[in-house]
Coordinates of C-alpha atoms in Angstrom, one line a residue:
M22 CA -22.8 -9.7 -23.7
K23 CA -19.3 -8.7 -24.4
K24 CA -17.8 -6.9 -21.4
K25 CA -15.3 -4.2 -22.2
Y26 CA -13.6 -1.5 -20.2
I27 CA -10.9 1.0 -20.9
L28 CA -7.5 0.3 -19.4
M29 CA -5.6 3.5 -19.8
S30 CA -2.9 5.1 -17.7
L31 CA -1.6 8.6 -18.6
V32 CA 0.3 7.3 -21.7
T33 CA 0.5 3.5 -21.5
L34 CA -2.3 1.1 -22.2
V35 CA -2.4 -1.8 -19.8
T36 CA -3.9 -4.9 -21.3
I37 CA -4.0 -7.4 -18.5
L38 CA -6.8 -7.2 -16.0
A39 CA -6.7 -9.0 -12.6
S40 CA -9.1 -9.0 -9.8
C41 CA -9.3 -9.4 -6.0
K42 CA -10.0 -13.1 -6.4
K43 CA -10.2 -13.7 -2.7
F44 CA -13.6 -12.2 -2.5
V45 CA -15.0 -12.3 -6.1
D46 CA -14.9 -15.1 -8.6
Y47 CA -13.8 -13.3 -11.7
N48 CA -11.8 -14.0 -14.9
P49 CA -8.5 -12.1 -14.5
H50 CA -7.5 -12.3 -18.2
E51 CA -10.3 -10.6 -20.0
D52 CA -9.3 -7.6 -22.2
F53 CA -11.5 -4.6 -21.8
V54 CA -12.0 -1.3 -23.7
T55 CA -15.0 1.0 -23.5
T56 CA -16.0 1.1 -27.2
E57 CA -19.5 -0.5 -27.0
Q58 CA -22.7 0.9 -25.6
D59 CA -23.9 -2.5 -24.4
Y60 CA -22.1 -2.3 -21.1
L61 CA -23.1 -1.0 -17.7
K62 CA -26.6 -2.1 -18.4
S63 CA -27.2 -4.2 -15.3
E64 CA -26.3 -4.5 -11.7
T65 CA -23.9 -7.3 -12.5
D66 CA -22.1 -5.0 -15.0
Y67 CA -21.6 -2.4 -12.4
R68 CA -20.5 -4.8 -9.7
T69 CA -18.0 -6.5 -12.1
M70 CA -16.5 -3.2 -13.1
V71 CA -16.0 -2.2 -9.4
I72 CA -13.9 -5.3 -9.0
S73 CA -11.7 -4.1 -11.9
A74 CA -11.2 -0.9 -10.0
Y75 CA -9.8 -2.9 -7.1
S76 CA -7.2 -4.6 -9.3
P77 CA -4.6 -1.9 -9.4
L78 CA -4.3 -2.1 -5.6
Q79 CA -2.5 -5.4 -6.2
W80 CA -0.3 -4.0 -8.9
L81 CA 1.0 -1.2 -6.5
N82 CA 2.8 -3.8 -4.4
Q83 CA 6.2 -2.3 -5.0
M84 CA 5.2 0.8 -3.0
V85 CA 5.8 -1.4 0.1
P86 CA 9.5 -2.2 -0.5
V87 CA 10.1 1.3 -1.9
G88 CA 8.7 2.8 1.3
D89 CA 11.3 0.9 3.4
I90 CA 14.3 0.8 1.0
A91 CA 14.2 4.5 0.5
S92 CA 14.4 4.9 4.3
D93 CA 16.7 3.7 7.1
N94 CA 14.7 0.5 7.5
S95 CA 16.1 -1.7 4.8
V96 CA 18.5 -2.0 1.8
T97 CA 17.8 -3.4 -1.6
G98 CA 20.1 -6.4 -1.3
G99 CA 19.8 -8.9 -4.1
E100 CA 22.5 -10.7 -6.2
S101 CA 24.6 -7.6 -7.2
A102 CA 24.6 -3.9 -7.6
S103 CA 22.8 -4.3 -10.9
D104 CA 20.1 -6.7 -9.5
V105 CA 16.7 -4.9 -9.4
L106 CA 18.6 -1.8 -10.5
S107 CA 15.6 0.5 -10.1
L108 CA 15.4 -0.4 -6.4
Q109 CA 19.2 0.0 -6.0
Q110 CA 18.9 3.5 -7.4
I111 CA 16.2 4.3 -4.8
D112 CA 18.3 2.8 -2.0
D113 CA 21.5 4.7 -3.1
Y114 CA 19.7 8.0 -3.7
T115 CA 20.9 8.0 -7.4
N116 CA 17.3 7.8 -8.6
T117 CA 16.6 9.4 -12.0
P118 CA 13.4 10.1 -14.0
I119 CA 14.2 6.9 -15.9
N120 CA 13.3 4.4 -13.2
S121 CA 11.2 1.4 -14.1
T122 CA 9.7 0.9 -10.6
M123 CA 8.5 4.5 -10.2
T124 CA 7.2 4.6 -13.8
D125 CA 5.2 1.5 -13.1
L126 CA 3.8 2.8 -9.9
W127 CA 2.8 6.1 -11.6
Q128 CA 1.1 4.2 -14.4
V129 CA -0.7 1.7 -12.1
A130 CA -2.0 4.5 -9.8
Y131 CA -3.4 6.3 -12.8
E132 CA -4.9 3.1 -14.1
G133 CA -6.8 2.9 -10.9
V134 CA -7.9 6.5 -11.1
N135 CA -9.1 5.9 -14.7
R136 CA -11.1 2.9 -13.7
A137 CA -12.7 4.7 -10.8
N138 CA -13.4 7.7 -13.1
Y139 CA -15.1 5.5 -15.7
L140 CA -17.5 4.3 -13.0
T141 CA -18.2 7.8 -11.6
Q142 CA -18.6 9.2 -15.1
Y143 CA -21.4 6.7 -15.8
K144 CA -22.9 6.5 -12.3
D145 CA -26.2 8.1 -13.1
K146 CA -26.5 7.2 -16.8
N147 CA -24.6 4.6 -18.8
L148 CA -23.1 5.0 -22.2
A149 CA -26.5 4.6 -23.8
G150 CA -28.0 7.3 -21.6
Q151 CA -29.9 4.8 -19.5
T152 CA -30.3 5.0 -15.7
V153 CA -29.5 1.7 -13.9
T154 CA -30.8 1.5 -10.4
F155 CA -30.4 -1.3 -7.9
A156 CA -30.2 -1.8 -4.1
G157 CA -26.8 -1.1 -2.7
K158 CA -25.6 1.0 -5.6
D159 CA -24.7 4.0 -3.4
A160 CA -22.7 1.7 -1.0
L161 CA -20.9 0.2 -4.1
Y162 CA -19.9 3.7 -5.1
G163 CA -18.5 4.3 -1.7
E164 CA -15.9 1.6 -2.5
V165 CA -15.2 3.5 -5.8
Y166 CA -14.6 6.8 -4.0
F167 CA -12.3 5.1 -1.5
L168 CA -10.3 3.5 -4.3
R169 CA -9.9 6.7 -6.2
A170 CA -8.8 8.5 -3.0
Y171 CA -6.3 5.7 -2.3
Y172 CA -4.8 5.9 -5.8
Y173 CA -4.4 9.7 -5.5
F174 CA -3.0 9.5 -2.0
S175 CA -0.4 7.1 -3.4
L176 CA 0.5 9.5 -6.2
V177 CA 0.7 12.6 -4.0
R178 CA 2.9 10.9 -1.4
M179 CA 5.3 9.7 -4.1
F180 CA 5.4 12.6 -6.5
G181 CA 3.9 15.7 -4.9
D182 CA 1.9 17.8 -7.4
V183 CA 0.3 15.5 -9.9
P184 CA -2.4 15.7 -12.6
L185 CA -5.8 15.7 -11.0
F186 CA -8.9 14.7 -12.9
T187 CA -12.1 13.2 -11.5
D188 CA -14.8 14.0 -14.0
K189 CA -14.0 11.4 -16.6
R190 CA -11.6 8.7 -17.7
L191 CA -8.5 10.0 -19.5
G192 CA -8.2 9.4 -23.2
V193 CA -5.2 9.5 -25.5
T194 CA -6.2 13.0 -26.8
D195 CA -6.1 14.3 -23.2
S196 CA -2.5 13.5 -22.6
R197 CA -1.1 16.9 -23.4
T198 CA -3.9 18.9 -21.9
L199 CA -3.3 18.0 -18.2
K200 CA -1.1 20.0 -15.9
R201 CA 0.2 19.1 -12.5
S202 CA -2.2 20.3 -9.8
P203 CA -0.9 21.6 -6.4
K204 CA -0.9 18.8 -3.9
A205 CA -3.2 20.9 -1.7
D206 CA -5.8 20.5 -4.4
V207 CA -5.2 16.8 -4.7
Y208 CA -5.6 16.4 -1.0
K209 CA -8.9 18.4 -1.2
A210 CA -10.2 15.9 -3.8
I211 CA -9.0 13.0 -1.6
E212 CA -10.9 14.4 1.4
A213 CA -14.0 14.8 -0.7
D214 CA -13.9 11.2 -2.0
L215 CA -13.3 9.8 1.4
T216 CA -16.1 11.9 3.0
S217 CA -18.5 10.6 0.3
A218 CA -17.2 7.0 0.9
I219 CA -17.8 7.3 4.7
A220 CA -21.4 8.4 4.1
A221 CA -22.2 5.6 1.8
L222 CA -20.2 2.5 3.0
P223 CA -21.5 0.0 5.5
A224 CA -19.7 -0.7 8.8
V225 CA -19.3 -4.4 7.9
Q226 CA -19.0 -6.1 4.5
T227 CA -20.2 -9.7 4.0
Q228 CA -17.2 -10.4 1.8
K229 CA -13.8 -10.1 3.5
G230 CA -11.5 -7.6 1.9
R231 CA -14.1 -5.2 0.7
I232 CA -13.8 -1.6 1.9
T233 CA -15.8 -0.6 4.9
K234 CA -16.8 2.7 6.5
Y235 CA -14.0 2.3 9.0
A236 CA -11.4 1.7 6.4
A237 CA -12.4 5.1 4.8
Q238 CA -12.4 6.8 8.2
A239 CA -8.9 5.4 8.9
L240 CA -7.5 6.5 5.6
L241 CA -9.1 10.0 6.0
G242 CA -7.5 10.2 9.4
K243 CA -4.1 9.4 7.8
V244 CA -4.6 11.9 5.1
Y245 CA -5.4 14.6 7.7
L246 CA -2.1 13.8 9.5
Y247 CA -0.2 14.3 6.2
E248 CA -2.0 17.7 5.9
N249 CA -1.2 18.6 9.6
K250 CA -4.9 18.8 10.3
F251 CA -4.6 17.2 13.7
D252 CA -7.9 18.2 15.2
Q253 CA -9.8 16.6 12.2
A254 CA -7.5 13.6 12.4
A255 CA -8.2 13.0 16.1
S256 CA -12.0 13.1 15.7
T257 CA -12.0 11.0 12.6
L258 CA -9.8 8.3 14.0
E259 CA -11.8 8.3 17.3
S260 CA -14.8 7.1 15.3
V261 CA -12.9 4.0 14.3
I262 CA -11.6 3.4 17.9
T263 CA -15.0 3.9 19.6
S264 CA -16.7 1.6 17.1
N265 CA -15.2 -1.4 19.0
A266 CA -15.0 -3.2 15.7
F267 CA -11.3 -3.9 16.0
S268 CA -8.8 -5.2 18.6
L269 CA -5.1 -5.9 18.8
V270 CA -4.1 -9.5 18.3
A271 CA -2.0 -10.8 21.3
D272 CA 0.5 -12.7 19.1
F273 CA 2.1 -10.2 16.8
N274 CA 3.5 -12.8 14.5
S275 CA 0.1 -14.3 13.9
I276 CA -1.1 -11.2 12.1
F277 CA 1.1 -12.0 9.1
L278 CA 0.2 -15.7 8.8
A279 CA -2.3 -16.8 6.2
A280 CA -4.6 -17.7 9.1
G281 CA -4.3 -14.1 10.3
E282 CA -5.6 -12.4 7.1
N283 CA -8.6 -10.1 7.5
G284 CA -8.5 -10.7 11.2
P285 CA -9.7 -8.6 14.2
E286 CA -6.9 -6.1 13.7
S287 CA -7.5 -5.7 10.0
V288 CA -8.9 -2.3 9.0
F289 CA -7.9 -2.5 5.3
E290 CA -6.0 -5.2 3.5
I291 CA -5.0 -5.5 -0.1
Q292 CA -6.1 -8.9 -1.2
Y293 CA -3.8 -11.4 -3.0
T294 CA -4.4 -15.0 -4.1
N295 CA -2.6 -18.0 -5.6
G296 CA -5.9 -19.3 -7.0
S297 CA -5.4 -18.0 -10.5
P298 CA -1.7 -18.7 -11.4
Y299 CA -0.1 -16.0 -13.5
Y300 CA 2.9 -16.6 -15.8
N301 CA 3.8 -13.2 -17.4
W302 CA 7.4 -12.3 -16.6
G303 CA 6.9 -9.3 -18.7
G304 CA 4.5 -7.9 -16.1
V305 CA 5.5 -9.4 -12.8
T306 CA 3.3 -7.0 -10.8
R307 CA 0.2 -7.5 -12.9
G308 CA -1.0 -10.8 -11.4
Q309 CA -3.3 -11.6 -8.5
G310 CA -0.3 -12.9 -6.5
N311 CA 2.0 -10.8 -4.3
Y312 CA 5.3 -10.6 -6.2
S313 CA 7.0 -8.7 -3.3
V314 CA 6.9 -11.8 -1.1
Q315 CA 9.3 -13.7 -3.4
Q316 CA 11.6 -10.7 -3.2
C317 CA 11.8 -11.0 0.6
G318 CA 12.8 -14.6 0.7
I319 CA 16.2 -16.1 1.6
R320 CA 18.4 -17.4 -1.2
G321 CA 18.8 -21.1 -1.5
L322 CA 16.9 -21.8 1.7
N323 CA 16.3 -25.5 2.4
G324 CA 15.4 -27.6 5.4
N325 CA 12.5 -29.0 7.4
I326 CA 11.0 -25.6 7.9
P327 CA 7.9 -23.7 6.9
Y328 CA 9.8 -21.1 4.9
A329 CA 10.5 -21.1 1.1
A330 CA 13.4 -19.6 -0.7
G331 CA 13.5 -16.2 -2.4
W332 CA 15.7 -13.5 -3.7
S333 CA 17.2 -11.7 -0.7
T334 CA 15.7 -8.4 -1.6
N335 CA 14.5 -5.7 0.8
L336 CA 16.7 -6.7 3.7
P337 CA 16.0 -5.1 7.1
S338 CA 18.9 -3.0 8.3
Q339 CA 20.9 -3.5 11.5
N340 CA 19.9 0.1 12.3
L341 CA 16.3 -1.1 12.5
A342 CA 17.1 -4.2 14.5
S343 CA 19.0 -2.2 17.1
A344 CA 16.0 0.2 17.5
Y345 CA 14.0 -2.6 19.3
S346 CA 14.4 -3.0 23.1
A347 CA 14.9 -6.3 24.8
G348 CA 11.6 -8.2 25.2
D349 CA 9.9 -6.6 22.2
Q350 CA 8.2 -9.5 20.3
R351 CA 8.2 -7.4 17.1
K352 CA 11.9 -7.6 16.6
A353 CA 12.2 -11.3 15.7
V354 CA 9.2 -11.1 13.3
T355 CA 10.3 -7.8 11.6
T356 CA 14.0 -8.5 11.4
F357 CA 14.2 -12.2 11.0
D358 CA 17.7 -13.6 11.7
I359 CA 18.1 -16.7 9.7
E360 CA 21.5 -17.6 11.3
A361 CA 20.1 -17.4 14.8
Y362 CA 17.1 -19.4 13.7
K363 CA 19.4 -22.1 12.2
N364 CA 21.6 -22.2 15.3
A365 CA 18.5 -22.6 17.6
N366 CA 17.1 -25.4 15.5
P367 CA 20.1 -27.7 14.4
A368 CA 17.8 -30.7 13.9
L369 CA 15.9 -28.9 11.0
G370 CA 18.8 -29.2 8.6
I371 CA 18.7 -25.6 7.5
T372 CA 21.0 -24.5 4.7
Y373 CA 20.9 -21.2 2.8
Q374 CA 23.0 -18.8 0.7
V375 CA 24.2 -15.6 2.4
A376 CA 22.7 -12.6 0.6
P377 CA 25.4 -11.7 -2.0
Y378 CA 24.9 -7.9 -2.0
K379 CA 24.5 -5.5 1.0
N380 CA 24.0 -8.5 3.3
T381 CA 22.6 -7.5 6.7
G382 CA 21.9 -11.0 7.9
L383 CA 18.3 -10.1 8.4
Y384 CA 15.1 -10.7 6.5
N385 CA 11.5 -9.4 6.4
G386 CA 9.7 -12.0 8.5
K387 CA 6.4 -10.3 8.1
Y388 CA 6.3 -11.2 4.4
L389 CA 8.8 -14.1 4.3
P390 CA 7.6 -16.6 1.7
R391 CA 6.2 -19.9 3.1
K392 CA 5.8 -23.3 1.6
G393 CA 2.3 -24.0 0.2
E394 CA 1.3 -20.4 -0.2
T395 CA 2.0 -20.1 -3.9
S396 CA 1.2 -22.0 -7.1
G397 CA 1.8 -22.1 -10.8
Q398 CA 4.8 -19.8 -11.4
V399 CA 5.7 -19.8 -7.8
E400 CA 7.7 -16.5 -7.7
L401 CA 4.7 -14.5 -8.9
N402 CA 1.8 -16.1 -7.1
Y403 CA 2.1 -15.7 -3.3
L404 CA -1.2 -15.3 -1.6
N405 CA -0.1 -12.9 1.2
N406 CA -2.3 -9.9 1.7
F407 CA -0.7 -6.6 2.5
R408 CA -1.9 -5.4 5.9
T409 CA -2.3 -1.9 4.6
I410 CA -4.1 -0.3 7.6
R411 CA -4.0 -2.2 10.9
Y412 CA -5.8 -1.2 14.1
A413 CA -2.4 -0.7 15.7
E414 CA -1.7 2.1 13.2
V415 CA -5.1 3.6 13.9
L416 CA -4.1 3.8 17.6
L417 CA -0.7 5.4 16.8
M418 CA -2.3 7.9 14.4
A419 CA -4.8 8.8 17.0
A420 CA -2.0 9.2 19.6
E421 CA -0.1 11.6 17.3
A422 CA -3.3 13.5 16.4
N423 CA -4.2 14.0 20.1
N424 CA -0.6 15.0 21.0
R425 CA -0.4 17.5 18.1
A426 CA -4.0 18.9 18.3
T427 CA -4.8 22.5 19.0
A428 CA -5.7 21.6 22.5
P429 CA -3.4 18.6 23.1
N430 CA -4.6 15.6 25.0
D431 CA -1.5 13.8 26.0
V432 CA -3.3 11.5 28.5
K433 CA -5.3 10.1 25.6
A434 CA -2.3 10.0 23.4
Q435 CA -0.3 8.0 26.0
G436 CA -3.2 5.6 26.3
Y437 CA -3.4 4.8 22.6
L438 CA 0.4 4.5 22.4
N439 CA 0.7 2.3 25.4
Q440 CA -2.0 -0.1 24.1
V441 CA 0.4 -0.9 21.2
R442 CA 3.5 -1.1 23.5
Q443 CA 1.7 -3.4 25.9
R444 CA 1.0 -5.8 23.1
A445 CA 4.6 -5.6 22.0
F446 CA 6.0 -6.4 25.4
G447 CA 3.2 -8.4 27.0
D448 CA 3.2 -6.1 30.1
A449 CA 2.7 -2.5 31.2
N450 CA 6.3 -2.1 32.4
H451 CA 7.3 -0.3 29.2
N452 CA 4.5 2.2 29.2
V453 CA 5.4 5.8 28.1
T454 CA 4.7 8.7 30.5
L455 CA 6.2 11.5 28.4
T456 CA 4.4 14.6 27.3
G457 CA 4.7 17.3 24.7
A458 CA 7.4 17.1 22.1
A459 CA 9.1 14.1 23.8
L460 CA 5.8 12.2 23.5
K461 CA 5.5 13.2 19.9
Q462 CA 8.9 11.7 19.2
A463 CA 8.1 8.6 21.1
I464 CA 5.0 8.1 19.0
W465 CA 7.0 8.6 15.8
D466 CA 9.6 6.1 17.0
E467 CA 6.8 3.6 17.8
R468 CA 5.4 3.9 14.3
R469 CA 8.8 2.7 13.1
L470 CA 8.9 -0.3 15.4
E471 CA 5.3 -1.3 14.8
L472 CA 5.0 -0.7 11.1
A473 CA 8.6 -1.5 9.9
M474 CA 8.7 -3.3 6.6
E475 CA 5.1 -2.4 5.8
G476 CA 6.0 0.5 3.5
D477 CA 5.4 3.6 5.5
R478 CA 8.8 4.6 6.9
F479 CA 10.1 6.8 4.1
F480 CA 6.8 8.7 3.9
D481 CA 6.7 9.1 7.7
L482 CA 10.2 10.6 7.8
V483 CA 9.3 13.0 5.0
R484 CA 6.0 14.2 6.5
T485 CA 7.6 14.6 10.0
G486 CA 10.7 16.5 8.8
Q487 CA 13.1 13.8 10.0
A488 CA 14.3 12.4 6.6
A489 CA 17.5 14.5 6.2
A490 CA 18.7 13.5 9.7
K491 CA 17.8 9.8 9.3
I492 CA 18.6 8.9 5.7
P493 CA 22.1 9.1 4.3
G494 CA 22.1 10.8 0.9
F495 CA 18.8 12.6 1.4
K496 CA 18.8 16.1 -0.1
V497 CA 16.3 18.6 1.3
G498 CA 14.3 20.2 -1.4
K499 CA 14.7 17.2 -3.8
N500 CA 14.2 13.9 -2.2
E501 CA 10.9 14.5 -0.4
V502 CA 9.4 13.3 -3.7
F503 CA 10.4 11.0 -6.5
A504 CA 11.1 12.0 -10.1
I505 CA 8.2 12.3 -12.4
P506 CA 8.7 9.5 -15.0
Q507 CA 10.5 10.8 -18.0
S508 CA 7.9 9.3 -20.3
E509 CA 5.3 11.6 -18.8
V510 CA 7.6 14.6 -19.2
D511 CA 8.2 13.7 -22.8
V512 CA 4.8 12.6 -23.9
S513 CA 2.5 14.6 -21.6
G514 CA 4.6 17.7 -21.3
L515 CA 4.6 17.6 -17.5
T516 CA 7.1 19.6 -15.5
Q517 CA 9.8 17.7 -13.6
N518 CA 10.3 17.8 -9.8
P519 CA 13.2 20.0 -8.6
G520 CA 16.6 18.4 -8.7
Y521 CA 15.8 15.7 -11.2

């Protein structure tokens, strides 16, 4: 049987298909279009197509550096002011609608939406009008609903009002018929998908990396925070906490090692692999490997050390490093100081090149490239998963939700916050006893310390109203969202965001 799927973003066809190879053996280089009625005829067809709906998660990897570079956490760095120009523009707040990174993220997210929509369109009957039933089909569709919600959440965080369609996949003839929907409507659709996912998904998956009920609950809790629905967020996140399915790992650094992937703190990870080497420099984000890991590496690094060289991009700021208190084990991991490491280990023969542009002396240790964790075209094939939702974040989200609820519970909020701080310091001496607005700010500050360089900082500053005070160059009324890609304005007739 020939297996074909449609690969359509709003205006651009994507012709490379990759999969989450860590949990499914699947050929990442097949080309799929939905032109034949001989597909979706069996359980295998449906399960294979669901894997293709996971693939754009991998391709969204530049959302992580963008989320920190656009904030006070990091700078673009690189070789020069023209190196990775799209990220330099985001860093410098000179971003325009013609930005290759943001255009790519838009197209990838809608690619994910389209794949999910294709599956929901033919959930009950396939292209030939046949009904295909099998055990576990509803649970499988729980994964699809989660994925569509995640893609739309990514879009609404980046761009605000966006085209919303859930009834079918988008075709070429639809490109000028869609309008931007108010973000409130997009959030309503996200809530509906996650509610359906929670009802259908199992608590545990036999294959690591697949979406669970708890991942859907955690994401829904996060969505509620973005909507200022704190009562709903508190109750939803409480379900994850009281499940006792997760725990904080004592050694913070170990979370980000290969051995720490899909561990006891993992609620949802985006899976990457080096098992299917990818060589397309024309589509660096389209492989199964995590391209952003290479970006974080130290230029010209050599020595008897576990780390590999990279491009000195997405450099943590000194502002971030100074936010950590003495004794906080997260600082050395998050803001890795190569010169201090070299001086402390003279026998290792460490040499490296100072970052040529916007050097801070610091590197993202959470995703620093390591020897043996890539293959083939080494820059494009690092196996590092993104720890997209960790249990520590669930605790911090629950802390914020309880503090900001209609009937605040600051005692519970303190308890959740202090679990994270006790792991960070190894004792209870740094526990927070604040209440009210002061506690709220402490929780927000803790999110920065815990989740820095994981891609949330910019979006946190925007949703909490702190962006203008924290980010140089940020303009209120404009920079809360990024520009709609000019290609969508030109081809699809979409309106542009204010100020762009």
